[in-house]
GROMACS .gro file of C-alpha atoms in nm:
model
  297
    1UNK     CA    1  10.161   5.025   8.382
    2UNK     CA    2  10.065   5.392   8.340
    3UNK     CA    3   9.884   5.586   8.612
    4UNK     CA    4   9.569   5.596   8.398
    5UNK     CA    5   9.575   5.219   8.351
    6UNK     CA    6   9.638   5.167   8.721
    7UNK     CA    7   9.346   5.394   8.813
    8UNK     CA    8   9.120   5.211   8.567
    9UNK     CA    9   9.222   4.881   8.719
   10UNK     CA   10   9.127   5.025   9.058
   11UNK     CA   11   8.777   5.096   8.926
   12UNK     CA   12   8.805   5.470   8.855
   13UNK     CA   13   8.623   5.586   8.541
   14UNK     CA   14   8.776   5.797   8.262
   15UNK     CA   15   8.595   6.118   8.357
   16UNK     CA   16   8.732   6.111   8.710
   17UNK     CA   17   9.079   6.011   8.585
   18UNK     CA   18   9.079   6.318   8.355
   19UNK     CA   19   9.003   6.538   8.657
   20UNK     CA   20   9.273   6.367   8.862
   21UNK     CA   21   9.531   6.432   8.590
   22UNK     CA   22   9.414   6.793   8.567
   23UNK     CA   23   9.454   6.851   8.941
   24UNK     CA   24   9.788   6.673   8.962
   25UNK     CA   25   9.885   6.382   9.183
   26UNK     CA   26  10.117   6.593   9.402
   27UNK     CA   27   9.831   6.822   9.501
   28UNK     CA   28   9.574   6.546   9.544
   29UNK     CA   29   9.781   6.342   9.791
   30UNK     CA   30   9.798   6.646  10.018
   31UNK     CA   31   9.421   6.705  10.015
   32UNK     CA   32   9.175   6.583  10.273
   33UNK     CA   33   8.904   6.346  10.152
   34UNK     CA   34   8.652   6.629  10.198
   35UNK     CA   35   8.852   6.864   9.975
   36UNK     CA   36   8.892   6.603   9.702
   37UNK     CA   37   8.528   6.495   9.715
   38UNK     CA   38   8.421   6.854   9.648
   39UNK     CA   39   8.669   6.906   9.365
   40UNK     CA   40   8.575   6.581   9.190
   41UNK     CA   41   8.204   6.584   9.286
   42UNK     CA   42   8.230   6.235   9.433
   43UNK     CA   43   8.156   6.080   9.771
   44UNK     CA   44   8.405   6.111  10.055
   45UNK     CA   45   8.439   5.732  10.050
   46UNK     CA   46   8.547   5.738   9.685
   47UNK     CA   47   8.776   6.031   9.754
   48UNK     CA   48   8.945   5.837  10.033
   49UNK     CA   49   8.982   5.538   9.799
   50UNK     CA   50   9.157   5.756   9.538
   51UNK     CA   51   9.387   5.922   9.794
   52UNK     CA   52   9.483   5.588   9.949
   53UNK     CA   53   9.553   5.439   9.606
   54UNK     CA   54   9.773   5.730   9.496
   55UNK     CA   55   9.959   5.731   9.826
   56UNK     CA   56  10.034   5.359   9.801
   57UNK     CA   57  10.170   5.411   9.449
   58UNK     CA   58  10.411   5.675   9.587
   59UNK     CA   59  10.549   5.470   9.874
   60UNK     CA   60  10.909   5.367   9.822
   61UNK     CA   61  11.126   5.262  10.114
   62UNK     CA   62  11.494   5.352  10.122
   63UNK     CA   63  11.770   5.234  10.352
   64UNK     CA   64  11.909   5.473  10.610
   65UNK     CA   65  12.246   5.438  10.437
   66UNK     CA   66  12.097   5.556  10.105
   67UNK     CA   67  11.948   5.858  10.279
   68UNK     CA   68  12.278   5.942  10.447
   69UNK     CA   69  12.451   5.943  10.108
   70UNK     CA   70  12.221   6.213   9.968
   71UNK     CA   71  12.424   6.537   9.945
   72UNK     CA   72  12.312   6.788  10.207
   73UNK     CA   73  12.287   7.147  10.083
   74UNK     CA   74  12.273   7.440  10.323
   75UNK     CA   75  12.234   7.814  10.271
   76UNK     CA   76  12.496   8.010  10.462
   77UNK     CA   77  12.381   8.289  10.693
   78UNK     CA   78  12.689   8.493  10.615
   79UNK     CA   79  12.793   8.480  10.982
   80UNK     CA   80  13.063   8.230  11.070
   81UNK     CA   81  12.954   8.186  11.433
   82UNK     CA   82  12.595   8.109  11.328
   83UNK     CA   83  12.700   7.878  11.045
   84UNK     CA   84  12.918   7.686  11.289
   85UNK     CA   85  12.625   7.592  11.515
   86UNK     CA   86  12.398   7.526  11.214
   87UNK     CA   87  12.655   7.301  11.043
   88UNK     CA   88  12.685   7.538  10.751
   89UNK     CA   89  12.356   7.728  10.749
   90UNK     CA   90  11.987   7.675  10.681
   91UNK     CA   91  11.916   7.335  10.528
   92UNK     CA   92  11.761   7.346  10.181
   93UNK     CA   93  11.397   7.236  10.188
   94UNK     CA   94  11.367   7.285  10.564
   95UNK     CA   95  11.130   7.504  10.767
   96UNK     CA   96  11.294   7.747  11.008
   97UNK     CA   97  11.129   7.964  11.272
   98UNK     CA   98  11.316   8.256  11.425
   99UNK     CA   99  11.147   8.431  11.716
  100UNK     CA  100  11.234   8.705  11.960
  101UNK     CA  101  11.123   9.036  12.106
  102UNK     CA  102  11.084   9.352  11.901
  103UNK     CA  103  11.414   9.504  11.793
  104UNK     CA  104  11.624   9.190  11.831
  105UNK     CA  105  11.699   9.164  11.459
  106UNK     CA  106  11.453   8.908  11.320
  107UNK     CA  107  11.385   9.108  11.003
  108UNK     CA  108  11.757   9.184  10.966
  109UNK     CA  109  11.821   8.809  10.970
  110UNK     CA  110  11.557   8.767  10.698
  111UNK     CA  111  11.706   9.046  10.487
  112UNK     CA  112  12.049   8.884  10.498
  113UNK     CA  113  11.912   8.538  10.415
  114UNK     CA  114  11.720   8.689  10.121
  115UNK     CA  115  12.036   8.844   9.978
  116UNK     CA  116  12.241   8.525  10.014
  117UNK     CA  117  11.966   8.291   9.889
  118UNK     CA  118  11.914   8.508   9.579
  119UNK     CA  119  12.233   8.352   9.440
  120UNK     CA  120  12.052   8.016   9.438
  121UNK     CA  121  11.724   8.129   9.281
  122UNK     CA  122  11.434   8.362   9.332
  123UNK     CA  123  11.335   8.464   9.686
  124UNK     CA  124  10.975   8.533   9.784
  125UNK     CA  125  10.937   8.778  10.072
  126UNK     CA  126  10.589   8.805  10.228
  127UNK     CA  127  10.590   9.115  10.448
  128UNK     CA  128  10.292   9.122  10.684
  129UNK     CA  129  10.419   9.410  10.899
  130UNK     CA  130  10.529   9.657  10.631
  131UNK     CA  131  10.887   9.637  10.749
  132UNK     CA  132  11.055   9.536  10.423
  133UNK     CA  133  11.349   9.763  10.337
  134UNK     CA  134  11.508   9.754   9.990
  135UNK     CA  135  11.776   9.996  10.111
  136UNK     CA  136  11.885   9.747  10.379
  137UNK     CA  137  11.907   9.474  10.115
  138UNK     CA  138  12.117   9.708   9.903
  139UNK     CA  139  12.359   9.771  10.192
  140UNK     CA  140  12.386   9.400  10.266
  141UNK     CA  141  12.441   9.320   9.898
  142UNK     CA  142  12.728   9.568   9.879
  143UNK     CA  143  12.888   9.421  10.190
  144UNK     CA  144  12.894   9.077  10.023
  145UNK     CA  145  13.029   9.224   9.699
  146UNK     CA  146  12.711   9.159   9.503
  147UNK     CA  147  12.538   9.380   9.247
  148UNK     CA  148  12.241   9.526   9.440
  149UNK     CA  149  12.022   9.564   9.133
  150UNK     CA  150  12.073   9.200   9.036
  151UNK     CA  151  11.995   9.084   9.389
  152UNK     CA  152  11.685   9.300   9.431
  153UNK     CA  153  11.552   9.188   9.092
  154UNK     CA  154  11.544   8.828   9.222
  155UNK     CA  155  11.345   8.909   9.537
  156UNK     CA  156  10.965   8.909   9.492
  157UNK     CA  157  10.778   9.103   9.762
  158UNK     CA  158  10.413   9.105   9.865
  159UNK     CA  159  10.247   9.277  10.161
  160UNK     CA  160   9.915   9.108  10.247
  161UNK     CA  161   9.635   9.307  10.411
  162UNK     CA  162   9.438   9.011  10.543
  163UNK     CA  163   9.458   8.640  10.616
  164UNK     CA  164   9.290   8.575  10.280
  165UNK     CA  165   9.561   8.786  10.117
  166UNK     CA  166   9.829   8.591  10.299
  167UNK     CA  167   9.686   8.256  10.201
  168UNK     CA  168   9.652   8.364   9.837
  169UNK     CA  169  10.012   8.488   9.829
  170UNK     CA  170  10.142   8.159   9.970
  171UNK     CA  171   9.940   7.965   9.713
  172UNK     CA  172  10.096   8.180   9.441
  173UNK     CA  173  10.437   8.108   9.593
  174UNK     CA  174  10.358   7.738   9.575
  175UNK     CA  175  10.281   7.767   9.203
  176UNK     CA  176  10.613   7.944   9.146
  177UNK     CA  177  10.802   7.687   9.352
  178UNK     CA  178  10.641   7.403   9.158
  179UNK     CA  179  10.800   7.539   8.841
  180UNK     CA  180  11.137   7.544   9.016
  181UNK     CA  181  11.389   7.819   9.077
  182UNK     CA  182  11.259   7.944   9.414
  183UNK     CA  183  11.531   7.903   9.676
  184UNK     CA  184  11.368   8.067   9.978
  185UNK     CA  185  11.024   8.179  10.098
  186UNK     CA  186  11.021   8.425  10.388
  187UNK     CA  187  10.712   8.520  10.591
  188UNK     CA  188  10.785   8.816  10.819
  189UNK     CA  189  10.594   8.769  11.040
  190UNK     CA  190  10.364   8.468  11.025
  191UNK     CA  191  10.127   8.522  11.317
  192UNK     CA  192  10.083   8.899  11.330
  193UNK     CA  193   9.813   8.915  11.063
  194UNK     CA  194   9.619   8.632  11.232
  195UNK     CA  195   9.638   8.801  11.570
  196UNK     CA  196   9.509   9.130  11.435
  197UNK     CA  197   9.223   8.975  11.235
  198UNK     CA  198   9.105   8.710  11.484
  199UNK     CA  199   9.082   8.892  11.817
  200UNK     CA  200   8.956   8.738  12.142
  201UNK     CA  201   8.919   8.388  12.280
  202UNK     CA  202   8.596   8.332  12.089
  203UNK     CA  203   8.793   8.363  11.763
  204UNK     CA  204   9.080   8.138  11.870
  205UNK     CA  205   8.943   7.817  11.714
  206UNK     CA  206   8.885   7.984  11.378
  207UNK     CA  207   9.227   8.149  11.392
  208UNK     CA  208   9.396   7.814  11.452
  209UNK     CA  209   9.195   7.658  11.170
  210UNK     CA  210   9.300   7.927  10.923
  211UNK     CA  211   9.659   7.908  11.046
  212UNK     CA  212   9.658   7.531  10.986
  213UNK     CA  213   9.557   7.588  10.624
  214UNK     CA  214   9.852   7.822  10.571
  215UNK     CA  215  10.096   7.588  10.745
  216UNK     CA  216   9.979   7.302  10.524
  217UNK     CA  217  10.068   7.498  10.210
  218UNK     CA  218  10.407   7.600  10.353
  219UNK     CA  219  10.483   7.234  10.423
  220UNK     CA  220  10.397   7.149  10.061
  221UNK     CA  221  10.632   7.422   9.937
  222UNK     CA  222  10.919   7.294  10.153
  223UNK     CA  223  10.871   6.950   9.993
  224UNK     CA  224  10.961   7.116   9.661
  225UNK     CA  225  11.314   7.189   9.793
  226UNK     CA  226  11.228   7.550   9.869
  227UNK     CA  227  11.346   7.657  10.214
  228UNK     CA  228  11.092   7.827  10.442
  229UNK     CA  229  11.187   8.094  10.695
  230UNK     CA  230  10.929   8.268  10.913
  231UNK     CA  231  10.954   8.508  11.203
  232UNK     CA  232  10.747   8.497  11.519
  233UNK     CA  233  10.687   8.708  11.828
  234UNK     CA  234  10.713   8.602  12.191
  235UNK     CA  235  10.420   8.558  12.426
  236UNK     CA  236  10.380   8.793  12.722
  237UNK     CA  237  10.556   8.573  12.975
  238UNK     CA  238  10.874   8.376  13.019
  239UNK     CA  239  10.928   8.008  13.092
  240UNK     CA  240  11.047   7.866  13.425
  241UNK     CA  241  11.404   7.907  13.299
  242UNK     CA  242  11.329   8.273  13.215
  243UNK     CA  243  11.355   8.212  12.842
  244UNK     CA  244  11.118   8.383  12.601
  245UNK     CA  245  10.856   8.152  12.453
  246UNK     CA  246  10.740   8.170  12.091
  247UNK     CA  247  10.377   8.259  12.021
  248UNK     CA  248  10.143   8.015  11.848
  249UNK     CA  249  10.131   7.731  12.096
  250UNK     CA  250  10.121   7.367  11.991
  251UNK     CA  251  10.021   7.427  11.628
  252UNK     CA  252  10.334   7.634  11.561
  253UNK     CA  253  10.561   7.460  11.809
  254UNK     CA  254  10.569   7.128  11.623
  255UNK     CA  255  10.572   7.271  11.270
  256UNK     CA  256  10.930   7.391  11.199
  257UNK     CA  257  11.234   7.169  11.155
  258UNK     CA  258  11.451   7.427  11.326
  259UNK     CA  259  11.357   7.684  11.591
  260UNK     CA  260  11.590   7.977  11.662
  261UNK     CA  261  11.558   8.227  11.947
  262UNK     CA  262  11.707   8.572  11.900
  263UNK     CA  263  11.777   8.809  12.188
  264UNK     CA  264  11.983   9.118  12.266
  265UNK     CA  265  12.325   9.090  12.421
  266UNK     CA  266  12.562   9.355  12.551
  267UNK     CA  267  12.575   9.674  12.345
  268UNK     CA  268  12.495   9.606  11.981
  269UNK     CA  269  12.550   9.232  12.006
  270UNK     CA  270  12.283   8.971  11.949
  271UNK     CA  271  12.262   8.611  12.066
  272UNK     CA  272  12.104   8.342  11.850
  273UNK     CA  273  12.020   8.012  12.016
  274UNK     CA  274  11.909   7.679  11.870
  275UNK     CA  275  11.598   7.599  12.077
  276UNK     CA  276  11.466   7.297  11.889
  277UNK     CA  277  11.604   7.078  11.611
  278UNK     CA  278  11.586   6.710  11.527
  279UNK     CA  279  11.951   6.703  11.419
  280UNK     CA  280  12.132   6.988  11.594
  281UNK     CA  281  12.218   7.023  11.963
  282UNK     CA  282  12.128   7.335  12.159
  283UNK     CA  283  12.395   7.597  12.104
  284UNK     CA  284  12.442   7.974  12.086
  285UNK     CA  285  12.615   8.216  11.853
  286UNK     CA  286  12.703   8.580  11.924
  287UNK     CA  287  12.716   8.839  11.646
  288UNK     CA  288  12.653   9.204  11.579
  289UNK     CA  289  12.431   9.403  11.343
  290UNK     CA  290  12.596   9.671  11.129
  291UNK     CA  291  12.504   9.872  10.822
  292UNK     CA  292  12.620   9.573  10.618
  293UNK     CA  293  12.394   9.331  10.800
  294UNK     CA  294  12.472   9.052  11.047
  295UNK     CA  295  12.845   9.012  11.111
  296UNK     CA  296  13.082   8.823  11.337
  297UNK     CA  297  13.223   9.017  11.628
   0.00000   0.00000   0.00000
């Protein structure tokens, strides 16, 4: 039975079915009932009925054994010590947060991942702090024996000026990812533009609301097998164990699949630690930053 026939059987008329097909099932099942009711000009009750129906049609249970047999693809970081603790690198389709104080190398990590991921498809780099450096990408490309012009031509860059700009750029990234061929989406950094636009405790609720909208879209993009990497700052205090804590609180804390903490070591060394992961134990890797990017010591 086709989707149209199934919707008709569920009591949905042709006009609404046409709109559903126009919007696309993948987008509709990620909408709230309020969003869908506005788009289709129907009641929230009917919108909930449509969402529930489409979700039930998508449900398909698999055994744990079947899931284990699915090949796992990871994007190498180009640093052996980091790849060792990450079991090969950043998992394709996952969401990774890397946080740390200023000058610890968060953007350098992003630059290197952009160069490496460009071999797998286009890379989208959303630069909220105006720190993107094509010359650094060129140096890193040369270190890995890649043609810098070819690598840079695969990296799409946008520097948003506002939260609206950021949200629009991520929506555009979603459209590109839907068509396939986008290996990695980088947001460097995610929270800075929110913190500068929504200042003060009285704006906190609205800031978190707008941040939730952006996170929702990023989650949808990751479901399209595009890896997400975003940087974050630390809050102005340390935990009881004297570790830096990532900014963003609960809403950010439970969003990524993998959380990495980056800090300075002795001299020009850096220490990357797995802080949170559902599949990886806590571990640390030590490396250095050179003209050619992140390297083993």
